[in-house]
Tab-separated table of C-alpha atoms in Angstrom:
chain	number	residue	atom	x	y	z
A	215	MET	CA	-22.058	57.950	-43.741
A	216	SER	CA	-19.495	58.866	-46.212
A	217	ASP	CA	-20.047	58.368	-50.013
A	218	VAL	CA	-17.804	55.559	-51.486
A	219	PRO	CA	-18.477	55.117	-55.320
A	220	ASP	CA	-18.121	51.540	-56.384
A	221	ASN	CA	-16.050	52.434	-59.813
A	222	LEU	CA	-13.474	54.329	-58.145
A	223	LEU	CA	-10.102	53.223	-56.319
A	224	TYR	CA	-8.894	54.402	-53.473
A	225	THR	CA	-5.785	55.066	-51.123
A	226	GLU	CA	-5.465	55.182	-47.543
A	227	ASP	CA	-4.528	58.649	-47.631
A	228	HIS	CA	-8.438	59.279	-48.917
A	229	GLU	CA	-7.573	60.185	-52.516
A	230	TYR	CA	-9.469	58.351	-55.217
A	231	VAL	CA	-8.559	57.634	-58.704
A	232	LYS	CA	-11.282	57.739	-61.362
A	233	PRO	CA	-11.291	56.617	-65.088
A	234	THR	CA	-11.824	58.903	-67.833
A	235	ASP	CA	-12.383	58.413	-71.542
A	236	ASP	CA	-8.727	57.744	-72.116
A	237	ALA	CA	-7.750	54.568	-70.562
A	238	ASN	CA	-4.180	55.806	-69.777
A	239	VAL	CA	-5.437	59.097	-68.094
A	240	VAL	CA	-7.196	59.254	-64.486
A	241	ALA	CA	-8.693	62.034	-62.276
A	242	ILE	CA	-7.459	62.342	-58.731
A	243	GLY	CA	-9.426	64.025	-55.889
A	244	ILE	CA	-9.892	63.319	-52.211
A	245	THR	CA	-12.664	61.160	-50.885
A	246	ASP	CA	-16.061	62.424	-49.602
A	247	TYR	CA	-14.394	61.306	-46.068
A	248	ALA	CA	-11.879	63.172	-46.456
A	249	GLN	CA	-13.450	66.487	-47.267
A	250	GLY	CA	-15.844	65.690	-44.079
A	251	GLU	CA	-12.913	65.344	-41.962
A	252	LEU	CA	-11.087	68.569	-43.349
A	253	GLY	CA	-14.420	70.501	-43.114
A	254	ASP	CA	-14.711	73.741	-44.985
A	255	ILE	CA	-12.055	74.132	-47.632
A	256	VAL	CA	-10.719	77.603	-48.426
A	257	TYR	CA	-7.597	77.286	-50.491
A	258	ILE	CA	-6.060	74.283	-52.784
A	259	GLU	CA	-2.675	74.356	-53.961
A	260	LEU	CA	-2.130	72.581	-57.157
A	261	PRO	CA	0.604	71.465	-59.378
A	262	LYS	CA	1.066	72.632	-63.053
A	263	VAL	CA	0.467	70.676	-66.216
A	264	GLY	CA	3.480	68.521	-67.182
A	265	ALA	CA	4.452	67.906	-63.349
A	266	THR	CA	5.333	64.387	-62.819
A	267	PHE	CA	4.979	62.266	-59.852
A	268	GLY	CA	5.659	59.044	-58.243
A	269	ALA	CA	3.169	57.339	-56.346
A	270	HIS	CA	2.953	58.659	-52.455
A	271	ASP	CA	4.619	61.985	-53.821
A	272	VAL	CA	3.118	65.165	-52.423
A	273	PHE	CA	1.282	66.909	-55.230
A	274	GLY	CA	-0.623	69.623	-53.555
A	275	THR	CA	-1.955	71.187	-50.287
A	276	VAL	CA	-5.520	71.396	-49.173
A	277	GLU	CA	-6.031	74.415	-46.501
A	278	ALA	CA	-9.404	74.097	-44.532
A	279	VAL	CA	-10.370	76.694	-41.931
A	280	LYS	CA	-9.179	74.493	-39.108
A	281	ALA	CA	-6.750	72.197	-40.705
A	282	VAL	CA	-4.136	71.662	-43.488
A	283	SER	CA	-3.475	68.534	-45.421
A	284	GLU	CA	-1.030	67.576	-47.991
A	285	LEU	CA	-2.242	65.520	-51.136
A	286	TYR	CA	-0.650	62.341	-52.268
A	287	SER	CA	-0.442	61.064	-55.699
A	288	PRO	CA	-1.956	57.591	-55.571
A	289	ILE	CA	0.166	56.537	-58.547
A	290	ALA	CA	2.870	57.641	-60.770
A	291	GLY	CA	2.302	59.575	-63.724
A	292	GLU	CA	2.376	63.286	-65.629
A	293	VAL	CA	-0.101	65.872	-64.982
A	294	VAL	CA	-2.359	66.586	-68.317
A	295	ALA	CA	-4.931	68.796	-66.686
A	296	VAL	CA	-5.587	70.723	-63.535
A	297	ASN	CA	-9.177	71.583	-62.332
A	298	ASP	CA	-8.695	75.626	-62.349
A	299	ARG	CA	-12.093	76.107	-60.974
A	300	LEU	CA	-11.226	75.068	-57.908
A	301	ASP	CA	-8.709	78.237	-57.396
A	302	LYS	CA	-11.829	80.429	-57.053
A	303	GLU	CA	-14.337	77.710	-56.019
A	304	PRO	CA	-12.450	75.449	-53.526
A	305	ALA	CA	-15.541	74.693	-51.730
A	306	LEU	CA	-16.632	72.280	-54.643
A	307	VAL	CA	-14.201	69.579	-53.378
A	308	ASN	CA	-16.752	69.652	-50.227
A	309	SER	CA	-19.627	69.715	-52.075
A	310	ALA	CA	-18.808	67.450	-54.960
A	311	PRO	CA	-15.585	65.691	-54.031
A	312	TYR	CA	-16.172	63.078	-57.021
A	313	GLY	CA	-17.162	65.399	-59.691
A	314	ASP	CA	-16.535	69.184	-59.979
A	315	GLY	CA	-14.280	68.703	-57.061
A	316	TRP	CA	-11.871	66.692	-58.891
A	317	MET	CA	-8.080	68.080	-58.612
A	318	ILE	CA	-5.767	67.066	-61.207
A	319	LYS	CA	-5.546	64.244	-64.284
A	320	LEU	CA	-2.628	62.119	-64.399
A	321	ARG	CA	-1.461	60.350	-67.667
A	322	LEU	CA	-0.391	56.849	-65.942
A	323	LYS	CA	3.190	55.680	-66.129
A	324	ASP	CA	2.193	52.200	-65.714
A	325	ALA	CA	-1.306	51.522	-65.910
A	326	GLY	CA	-0.820	48.127	-64.024
A	327	GLU	CA	-0.034	50.071	-60.991
A	328	THR	CA	-3.665	50.745	-60.378
A	329	LYS	CA	-3.885	46.981	-58.954
A	330	GLN	CA	-2.192	48.067	-55.870
A	331	LEU	CA	-4.860	50.452	-55.041
A	332	MET	CA	-8.155	49.743	-53.167
A	333	ASN	CA	-11.610	49.041	-54.435
A	334	ALA	CA	-14.855	50.579	-53.000
A	335	GLU	CA	-15.341	47.682	-50.729
A	336	ALA	CA	-11.686	47.654	-49.068
A	337	TYR	CA	-11.730	51.330	-49.012
A	338	GLU	CA	-15.078	51.030	-46.879
A	339	ALA	CA	-13.345	48.565	-44.660
A	340	HIS	CA	-10.381	50.781	-44.366
A	341	LEU	CA	-12.511	53.649	-43.121
A	342	GLY	CA	-14.499	51.398	-40.720
A	343	SER	CA	-11.059	50.870	-38.980
A	344	ALA	CA	-10.016	54.368	-39.313
A	345	SER	CA	-13.198	55.565	-37.561
A	346	HIS	CA	-13.417	52.640	-34.876
B	68	MET	CA	-6.339	71.721	-27.928
B	69	THR	CA	-5.424	69.964	-25.130
B	70	THR	CA	-4.086	66.356	-25.523
B	71	ALA	CA	-2.691	65.745	-22.484
B	72	SER	CA	-5.944	64.521	-21.008
B	73	LEU	CA	-6.701	61.902	-23.755
B	74	GLU	CA	-5.145	59.348	-21.633
B	75	GLY	CA	-8.067	57.630	-19.502
B	76	ALA	CA	-12.005	58.176	-19.724
B	77	LEU	CA	-13.330	61.262	-21.532
B	78	LYS	CA	-16.119	63.268	-19.791
B	79	ARG	CA	-19.716	64.017	-21.433
B	80	THR	CA	-21.557	67.081	-20.980
B	81	PRO	CA	-25.248	66.938	-20.238
B	82	PHE	CA	-25.684	67.705	-24.061
B	83	TYR	CA	-23.586	64.854	-25.291
B	84	GLU	CA	-26.647	63.233	-26.792
B	85	LYS	CA	-28.223	66.141	-28.344
B	86	HIS	CA	-24.730	66.813	-30.322
B	87	VAL	CA	-24.803	63.097	-31.467
B	88	ALA	CA	-28.382	63.479	-32.581
B	89	LEU	CA	-27.451	66.797	-34.523
B	90	GLY	CA	-24.975	64.908	-36.414
B	91	ALA	CA	-21.944	66.714	-34.502
B	92	LYS	CA	-18.444	65.524	-35.060
B	93	ILE	CA	-17.218	64.689	-31.696
B	94	VAL	CA	-13.455	65.251	-30.789
B	95	PRO	CA	-11.676	64.824	-27.398
B	96	PHE	CA	-11.182	68.492	-26.108
B	97	ALA	CA	-9.899	69.200	-22.285
B	98	GLY	CA	-11.039	65.793	-21.203
B	99	TYR	CA	-14.215	66.021	-22.616
B	100	GLU	CA	-15.950	64.326	-25.946
B	101	MET	CA	-16.951	67.670	-27.423
B	102	PRO	CA	-18.785	68.953	-30.891
B	103	VAL	CA	-16.159	70.677	-33.035
B	104	GLN	CA	-18.907	71.063	-35.713
B	105	TYR	CA	-22.255	70.044	-36.772
B	106	ALA	CA	-23.446	68.950	-39.851
B	107	GLN	CA	-23.682	72.375	-41.332
B	108	GLY	CA	-19.907	72.917	-40.698
B	109	LEU	CA	-17.786	75.846	-39.207
B	110	MET	CA	-18.293	78.527	-41.863
B	111	ALA	CA	-22.233	78.061	-41.437
B	112	GLU	CA	-22.230	78.302	-37.818
B	113	HIS	CA	-19.546	81.009	-37.450
B	114	LYS	CA	-21.691	83.062	-39.685
B	115	ALA	CA	-24.684	82.575	-37.996
B	116	VAL	CA	-23.024	83.624	-34.737
B	117	ARG	CA	-21.945	86.839	-36.462
B	118	GLU	CA	-25.346	87.537	-38.409
B	119	ARG	CA	-27.878	85.964	-36.270
B	120	CYS	CA	-27.741	83.548	-33.360
B	121	GLY	CA	-25.583	80.559	-32.207
B	122	LEU	CA	-25.606	78.056	-29.446
B	123	PHE	CA	-22.619	76.709	-27.704
B	124	ASP	CA	-22.265	73.627	-24.999
B	125	VAL	CA	-19.613	75.286	-23.138
B	126	SER	CA	-20.271	72.682	-20.236
B	127	HIS	CA	-16.943	71.798	-19.940
B	128	MET	CA	-15.861	74.842	-18.164
B	129	GLY	CA	-15.141	74.764	-14.457
B	130	GLU	CA	-16.905	76.517	-11.746
B	131	PHE	CA	-15.581	77.360	-8.418
B	132	ILE	CA	-17.997	78.768	-5.696
B	133	ILE	CA	-15.899	81.068	-3.081
B	134	THR	CA	-17.714	81.704	0.190
B	135	GLY	CA	-16.634	83.329	3.499
B	136	ASP	CA	-16.558	86.941	4.697
B	137	ARG	CA	-13.296	87.447	2.797
B	138	ALA	CA	-14.207	85.989	-0.294
B	139	VAL	CA	-13.505	89.068	-2.276
B	140	ASP	CA	-10.131	89.778	-0.649
B	141	PHE	CA	-9.340	86.130	-1.332
B	142	VAL	CA	-10.210	86.015	-5.006
B	143	ASN	CA	-8.240	89.548	-5.332
B	144	TYR	CA	-5.297	87.811	-3.980
B	145	VAL	CA	-5.305	84.885	-6.418
B	146	THR	CA	-6.240	87.007	-9.412
B	147	THR	CA	-5.083	90.081	-11.124
B	148	ASN	CA	-8.122	92.376	-11.620
B	149	ASP	CA	-9.541	94.408	-8.953
B	150	VAL	CA	-12.609	92.327	-7.494
B	151	GLY	CA	-13.153	94.950	-5.183
B	152	ALA	CA	-14.284	97.316	-7.958
B	153	LEU	CA	-16.835	94.714	-9.066
B	154	GLU	CA	-20.592	95.733	-8.478
B	155	LEU	CA	-22.699	92.986	-7.054
B	156	GLY	CA	-24.187	91.505	-10.518
B	157	GLN	CA	-21.049	92.279	-12.455
B	158	VAL	CA	-18.309	90.048	-14.120
B	159	HIS	CA	-15.077	90.480	-15.069
B	160	TYR	CA	-12.479	88.840	-16.986
B	161	SER	CA	-9.127	88.026	-14.972
B	162	THR	CA	-6.185	86.046	-14.957
B	163	ILE	CA	-4.536	83.524	-12.161
B	164	LEU	CA	-0.936	83.852	-11.798
B	165	ASN	CA	2.003	82.033	-10.176
B	166	ASP	CA	4.556	83.136	-8.129
B	167	ARG	CA	6.742	83.644	-11.471
B	168	GLY	CA	4.036	86.269	-12.745
B	169	THR	CA	3.034	83.980	-15.360
B	170	ILE	CA	-0.506	82.613	-16.300
B	171	GLU	CA	-1.943	79.662	-14.805
B	172	ASP	CA	-5.363	80.319	-16.181
B	173	ASP	CA	-7.560	82.987	-17.397
B	174	CYS	CA	-11.060	83.164	-16.005
B	175	LEU	CA	-14.290	85.046	-15.316
B	176	VAL	CA	-15.062	86.395	-11.839
B	177	TYR	CA	-18.825	86.824	-10.674
B	178	ARG	CA	-19.679	89.046	-7.693
B	179	PHE	CA	-22.702	87.672	-5.793
B	180	PRO	CA	-24.040	89.147	-2.687
B	181	ASP	CA	-22.680	86.242	-0.753
B	182	LYS	CA	-20.291	84.815	-2.842
B	183	ILE	CA	-17.938	84.884	-5.738
B	184	MET	CA	-17.818	82.139	-8.625
B	185	MET	CA	-14.825	81.859	-10.750
B	186	VAL	CA	-15.211	80.250	-14.187
B	187	VAL	CA	-11.992	78.685	-15.467
B	188	ASN	CA	-11.000	76.583	-18.170
B	189	ALA	CA	-11.815	72.870	-18.253
B	190	SER	CA	-8.232	71.524	-18.887
B	191	ASN	CA	-7.210	73.787	-15.694
B	192	VAL	CA	-9.993	73.020	-13.272
B	193	ALA	CA	-7.897	70.650	-10.913
B	194	LYS	CA	-4.632	72.651	-11.205
B	195	ASP	CA	-6.373	75.976	-10.574
B	196	PHE	CA	-8.295	74.261	-7.728
B	197	ALA	CA	-4.947	72.940	-6.036
B	198	HIS	CA	-3.174	76.362	-6.723
B	199	ILE	CA	-5.789	78.939	-5.353
B	200	ALA	CA	-6.731	76.573	-2.422
B	201	ARG	CA	-3.378	76.827	-0.834
B	202	HIS	CA	-4.348	80.437	0.009
B	203	ALA	CA	-7.810	79.416	1.300
B	204	GLY	CA	-7.063	79.189	4.902
B	205	ARG	CA	-5.145	82.350	5.558
B	206	PHE	CA	-8.415	84.175	4.314
B	207	GLY	CA	-10.879	81.791	5.935
B	208	VAL	CA	-12.665	81.141	2.960
B	209	GLN	CA	-14.368	77.997	1.457
B	210	ILE	CA	-13.843	76.911	-2.130
B	211	THR	CA	-16.057	74.022	-3.777
B	212	ASP	CA	-15.980	73.002	-7.220
B	213	VAL	CA	-19.309	72.822	-8.943
B	214	SER	CA	-17.989	72.121	-12.135
B	215	ASP	CA	-19.756	68.598	-12.608
B	216	SER	CA	-23.233	69.849	-11.486
B	217	ILE	CA	-23.266	72.891	-13.857
B	218	GLY	CA	-24.442	73.101	-17.196
B	219	LEU	CA	-23.405	76.254	-19.316
B	220	LEU	CA	-24.768	77.206	-22.843
B	221	ALA	CA	-23.772	80.403	-24.764
B	222	LEU	CA	-26.366	81.641	-26.927
B	223	GLN	CA	-24.234	84.432	-29.034
B	224	GLY	CA	-25.396	86.833	-31.853
B	225	PRO	CA	-27.041	90.028	-32.669
B	226	LEU	CA	-30.281	88.334	-32.404
B	227	ALA	CA	-29.599	86.727	-28.877
B	228	ALA	CA	-31.554	89.070	-26.731
B	229	GLY	CA	-34.705	88.938	-28.901
B	230	ILE	CA	-34.693	85.255	-29.124
B	231	LEU	CA	-34.091	84.899	-25.168
B	232	GLN	CA	-36.450	87.710	-24.010
B	233	PRO	CA	-39.691	85.578	-24.639
B	234	LEU	CA	-38.540	82.750	-22.616
B	235	THR	CA	-37.783	84.856	-19.366
B	236	LYS	CA	-39.628	87.328	-17.110
B	237	THR	CA	-36.118	89.091	-16.551
B	238	ASP	CA	-35.865	91.946	-18.584
B	239	LEU	CA	-32.713	91.332	-20.362
B	240	SER	CA	-32.270	95.191	-21.420
B	241	ALA	CA	-31.519	95.979	-17.927
B	242	ILE	CA	-28.486	93.481	-17.779
B	243	LYS	CA	-25.544	95.343	-19.372
B	244	TYR	CA	-22.881	93.654	-21.010
B	245	TYR	CA	-20.637	92.069	-18.229
B	246	HIS	CA	-23.471	91.776	-15.904
B	247	PHE	CA	-25.560	88.825	-14.707
B	248	THR	CA	-28.608	88.572	-12.800
B	249	GLU	CA	-30.397	85.403	-11.073
B	250	GLY	CA	-33.458	84.387	-13.097
B	251	GLU	CA	-35.687	81.866	-14.902
B	252	VAL	CA	-35.458	80.739	-18.411
B	253	ALA	CA	-38.415	78.496	-19.565
B	254	GLY	CA	-39.281	78.087	-15.970
B	255	MET	CA	-36.100	76.938	-14.864
B	256	PRO	CA	-33.584	78.758	-12.270
B	257	MET	CA	-30.291	79.855	-13.657
B	258	ILE	CA	-27.830	82.341	-13.874
B	259	ILE	CA	-28.212	84.823	-16.893
B	260	SER	CA	-24.877	86.332	-17.688
B	261	ARG	CA	-24.477	88.816	-20.711
B	262	THR	CA	-20.952	87.692	-21.417
B	263	GLY	CA	-19.435	85.181	-24.330
B	264	TYR	CA	-16.545	84.466	-26.220
B	265	THR	CA	-17.371	85.778	-29.707
B	266	GLY	CA	-17.349	89.537	-29.575
B	267	GLU	CA	-21.253	89.248	-30.468
B	268	ASP	CA	-23.931	90.219	-27.746
B	269	GLY	CA	-25.110	87.245	-26.024
B	270	PHE	CA	-25.843	85.405	-22.837
B	271	GLU	CA	-24.232	82.458	-20.793
B	272	LEU	CA	-26.597	80.485	-19.076
B	273	TYR	CA	-25.134	78.804	-15.981
B	274	HIS	CA	-27.721	75.843	-14.714
B	275	ASP	CA	-28.147	72.743	-12.769
B	276	VAL	CA	-27.414	69.848	-14.964
B	277	LYS	CA	-31.011	68.465	-14.474
B	278	TYR	CA	-32.364	71.155	-16.488
B	279	SER	CA	-29.870	70.908	-19.391
B	280	ASP	CA	-32.088	68.948	-21.706
B	281	LYS	CA	-35.165	71.076	-21.342
B	282	LEU	CA	-33.194	74.431	-21.787
B	283	TRP	CA	-31.428	72.907	-24.714
B	284	ASP	CA	-34.621	72.380	-26.292
B	285	ALA	CA	-36.258	75.620	-25.205
B	286	LEU	CA	-33.694	77.654	-26.843
B	287	VAL	CA	-33.408	75.623	-30.082
B	288	GLY	CA	-37.130	75.827	-30.249
B	289	ALA	CA	-37.048	79.586	-29.497
B	290	GLY	CA	-36.065	81.149	-33.201
B	291	ASP	CA	-33.283	81.093	-35.530
B	292	VAL	CA	-30.912	79.295	-33.238
B	293	THR	CA	-27.824	77.443	-34.709
B	294	PRO	CA	-25.894	74.959	-32.750
B	295	ALA	CA	-22.261	75.785	-32.999
B	296	GLY	CA	-19.394	73.922	-32.133
B	297	LEU	CA	-15.716	74.408	-30.763
B	298	GLY	CA	-14.455	75.032	-34.413
B	299	ALA	CA	-16.613	78.147	-34.868
B	300	ARG	CA	-15.896	78.949	-31.161
B	301	ASP	CA	-12.133	79.191	-31.945
B	302	THR	CA	-12.549	81.129	-35.137
B	303	LEU	CA	-14.845	83.639	-33.444
B	304	ARG	CA	-12.733	84.482	-30.711
B	305	LEU	CA	-9.481	84.547	-32.802
B	306	GLU	CA	-11.425	87.096	-35.053
B	307	MET	CA	-11.558	89.229	-31.748
B	308	GLY	CA	-8.292	88.837	-30.595
B	309	MET	CA	-9.325	86.996	-27.627
B	310	ALA	CA	-6.799	84.709	-25.872
B	311	LEU	CA	-7.218	81.087	-25.549
B	312	TYR	CA	-5.238	79.238	-22.980
B	313	GLY	CA	-2.860	76.806	-24.184
B	314	ASN	CA	-2.377	78.746	-27.479
B	315	ASP	CA	-2.115	82.512	-26.875
B	316	ILE	CA	-1.110	82.244	-23.141
B	317	ASP	CA	0.153	79.919	-20.542
B	318	ASP	CA	2.600	79.515	-17.877
B	319	THR	CA	5.511	80.896	-19.900
B	320	VAL	CA	4.027	84.309	-20.378
B	321	THR	CA	2.816	87.245	-18.049
B	322	PRO	CA	-0.222	89.328	-18.605
B	323	LEU	CA	1.760	92.351	-19.363
B	324	GLU	CA	3.372	90.083	-22.256
B	325	ALA	CA	0.178	88.756	-23.619
B	326	ASN	CA	-1.495	92.117	-24.054
B	327	LEU	CA	-3.641	91.524	-21.180
B	328	GLY	CA	-2.293	94.664	-18.788
B	329	TRP	CA	-5.886	96.063	-18.611
B	330	LEU	CA	-6.608	92.890	-16.238
B	331	VAL	CA	-3.726	93.638	-14.111
B	332	LYS	CA	-4.277	96.293	-11.152
B	333	LEU	CA	-1.053	96.887	-9.380
B	334	LYS	CA	-2.379	99.389	-7.085
B	335	LYS	CA	-5.157	97.092	-5.602
B	336	GLY	CA	-2.992	95.648	-3.066
B	337	ASP	CA	-0.588	92.441	-2.910
B	338	PHE	CA	-1.282	89.231	-5.059
B	339	VAL	CA	0.156	86.537	-6.364
B	340	GLY	CA	2.680	87.332	-8.971
B	341	LYS	CA	2.674	90.959	-8.540
B	342	PRO	CA	6.508	91.657	-7.816
B	343	VAL	CA	7.181	90.219	-10.934
B	344	LEU	CA	4.774	92.683	-12.796
B	345	ASP	CA	5.679	95.404	-10.816
B	346	GLU	CA	9.195	94.714	-12.415
B	347	GLN	CA	8.165	94.433	-15.933
B	348	LYS	CA	5.884	97.563	-15.286
B	349	ALA	CA	9.116	99.526	-14.403
B	350	HIS	CA	11.423	97.905	-16.858
B	351	GLY	CA	9.249	96.750	-19.890
B	352	VAL	CA	8.664	93.301	-21.356
B	353	PRO	CA	11.000	91.374	-23.456
B	354	LYS	CA	8.393	90.416	-25.705
B	355	LYS	CA	4.628	91.061	-26.531
B	356	LEU	CA	1.546	88.869	-28.013
B	357	ILE	CA	0.750	90.606	-31.245
B	358	GLY	CA	-1.796	89.931	-33.804
B	359	PHE	CA	-1.041	89.370	-37.801
B	360	THR	CA	-2.502	88.945	-41.098
B	361	LEU	CA	-0.569	87.819	-43.999
B	362	GLY	CA	-0.887	87.509	-47.889
B	363	ASP	CA	-3.724	85.795	-49.271
B	364	ARG	CA	-3.619	81.993	-49.351
B	365	ASN	CA	-0.769	81.564	-46.740
B	366	ILE	CA	-2.686	80.546	-43.698
B	367	ALA	CA	-0.338	80.186	-40.762
B	368	ARG	CA	-1.221	77.606	-38.146
B	369	HIS	CA	-0.383	77.061	-34.519
B	370	GLY	CA	3.199	75.889	-34.121
B	371	TYR	CA	4.578	77.179	-37.179
B	372	PRO	CA	8.085	78.662	-36.704
B	373	VAL	CA	8.270	82.640	-36.413
B	374	PHE	CA	11.081	84.908	-37.362
B	375	THR	CA	11.618	88.491	-36.734
B	376	ALA	CA	12.453	90.859	-39.911
B	377	ASN	CA	16.198	90.401	-39.258
B	378	GLY	CA	15.751	86.488	-39.445
B	379	GLN	CA	15.828	86.186	-35.474
B	380	ALA	CA	13.719	83.182	-34.341
B	381	SER	CA	11.066	84.174	-32.339
B	382	GLY	CA	9.042	81.237	-31.542
B	383	THR	CA	6.182	79.857	-32.841
B	384	VAL	CA	2.696	81.002	-34.208
B	385	CYS	CA	0.036	80.696	-31.322
B	386	SER	CA	-2.919	80.722	-33.200
B	387	GLY	CA	-3.565	80.932	-36.807
B	388	THR	CA	-6.427	80.212	-39.120
B	389	MET	CA	-8.541	81.850	-42.118
B	390	SER	CA	-11.235	84.200	-40.772
B	391	PRO	CA	-14.200	82.961	-41.941
B	392	THR	CA	-15.893	86.550	-41.670
B	393	LEU	CA	-12.902	88.710	-43.403
B	394	GLY	CA	-11.626	85.896	-45.672
B	395	ILE	CA	-8.091	86.620	-45.048
B	396	PRO	CA	-5.413	84.523	-42.713
B	397	ILE	CA	-5.274	85.998	-39.289
B	398	GLY	CA	-3.022	84.998	-36.068
B	399	THR	CA	-1.281	85.669	-33.131
B	400	ALA	CA	2.532	85.247	-32.172
B	401	TYR	CA	5.222	86.764	-29.796
B	402	LEU	CA	7.629	89.097	-31.046
B	403	PRO	CA	10.335	90.903	-29.152
B	404	THR	CA	8.955	94.255	-27.830
B	405	ALA	CA	10.864	96.436	-30.141
B	406	GLU	CA	9.455	94.628	-33.039
B	407	ALA	CA	5.976	94.515	-31.763
B	408	LYS	CA	4.729	97.608	-33.524
B	409	ASP	CA	1.433	98.018	-35.675
B	410	GLY	CA	2.197	97.857	-39.314
B	411	ALA	CA	5.735	96.180	-38.695
B	412	THR	CA	6.729	93.065	-40.691
B	413	PHE	CA	8.232	89.769	-39.822
B	414	GLU	CA	8.188	86.224	-41.152
B	415	ILE	CA	6.496	83.164	-40.598
B	416	GLU	CA	7.636	79.576	-42.202
B	417	ILE	CA	5.107	77.661	-43.900
B	418	ARG	CA	5.445	74.282	-44.980
B	419	GLY	CA	9.534	75.391	-45.406
B	420	LYS	CA	8.994	78.738	-47.104
B	421	ARG	CA	9.012	81.769	-45.169
B	422	VAL	CA	6.288	84.402	-46.013
B	423	PRO	CA	5.894	87.888	-44.922
B	424	ALA	CA	3.308	88.771	-42.111
B	425	THR	CA	2.474	92.076	-40.897
B	426	VAL	CA	1.457	93.324	-37.182
B	427	VAL	CA	-1.937	94.373	-37.050
B	428	LYS	CA	-3.831	95.622	-33.662
B	429	PRO	CA	-6.356	93.160	-32.632
B	430	PRO	CA	-9.548	92.727	-32.779
B	431	PHE	CA	-9.369	91.683	-36.443
B	432	TYR	CA	-12.873	91.874	-36.966
B	433	LYS	CA	-14.261	95.500	-35.824
B	434	ASP	CA	-18.039	95.255	-36.330
B	435	ALA	CA	-19.066	92.883	-33.680
B	436	SER	CA	-22.274	93.544	-31.954
B	437	HIS	CA	-20.290	93.789	-28.614
B	438	LEU	CA	-16.842	94.706	-28.608
């Protein structure tokens, strides 16, 4: 079964939002379920620091051997950090999606928007309905 | 992948329970619930086949048995390769055409002393059967579709012979590539065929489904054997430039256009589709299937738009993936014949951006244990 940590928030598109030490900054990546569905990831295209996104905007692309998937920003904000390690080690998203496989950090435009995201329980229910 | 057959009940091969027990990801393919990859993942499976040995369930493939005094003449008439040139115990790759000279299916043809076996794509079994059966009466042959009673495992990789040999009294070194024999594996009767769809040495084992369970266990227990799914099967065959029906070839192209001229024997006598191929042989083909690579980090996938160097639309990408062995993007597409030259460049549109691609002659991977 896919790993769904309790302390994160989730989208229907299988991105997660993880708190950081700065209350206004979150780390974003794709969930364990998403990396499992994609399979071996070979290339990740990510935005540059300073780029801004609205909720549901495409912020990047993940290429696996057999599939390609766009990445959707779970929430509005400005990119304050990009995980450069993924450039050379994209498979970190497969091996540690919630850890070293994080993709970008966003400074939130409106911290209140996180209320629209799913908690772990809701996301697990969403997965249950997605995989029958 | 075939999605047309998603409607209605999906079939299962005799190995379905094995796949599930191994944690395989199951997907609908050609009307079957098939493993696309196991827990280890596509890359590991692909590497295992190139370096050691992988095991594929390909029981979804269709098998027809053709009997009658004129079985050879009949199969010669409904396929493009020269069945008369096959020795007993030899196999060849071939195509089945329609009257337009385009490809209804690709297939393997096995010549036994008393019969011919044709192996066809799962998604085309019903279509192929109807298509060739129309000519059966004229040749006085019987065609039997035995697809549902035959299980098929492909043991593929440089170590395959060493792993299989202890399980059989048949001397495997006596079976040349694209030859077969009837023998026993782990005490069960089967057809041992030195064929495959990976470019590596290996064997395909056709057997009665009642032996499937025991055969799987015997092979997996025989040594360094990695179960491999359809995902790895596709990347392995594409690295070799081997065609996949529905992607690289279908009933809109002739074998001459699809780089399969070596399967067409125009001098063997009449066969379905021959007039069109005679014409193309004399006057040339309008387009040709080519292999391509493109710059790092631009993976062209099936369906992406293709443009010639001067910007003319030229269909879409047939097959495309990141090559696990070579670490570069590879693929196939049709280009106008004048443009289909080794080293020529053209463009592929990837998410709205046109990127340069280069024509290369397949196979992409040149070090396989059998080319």
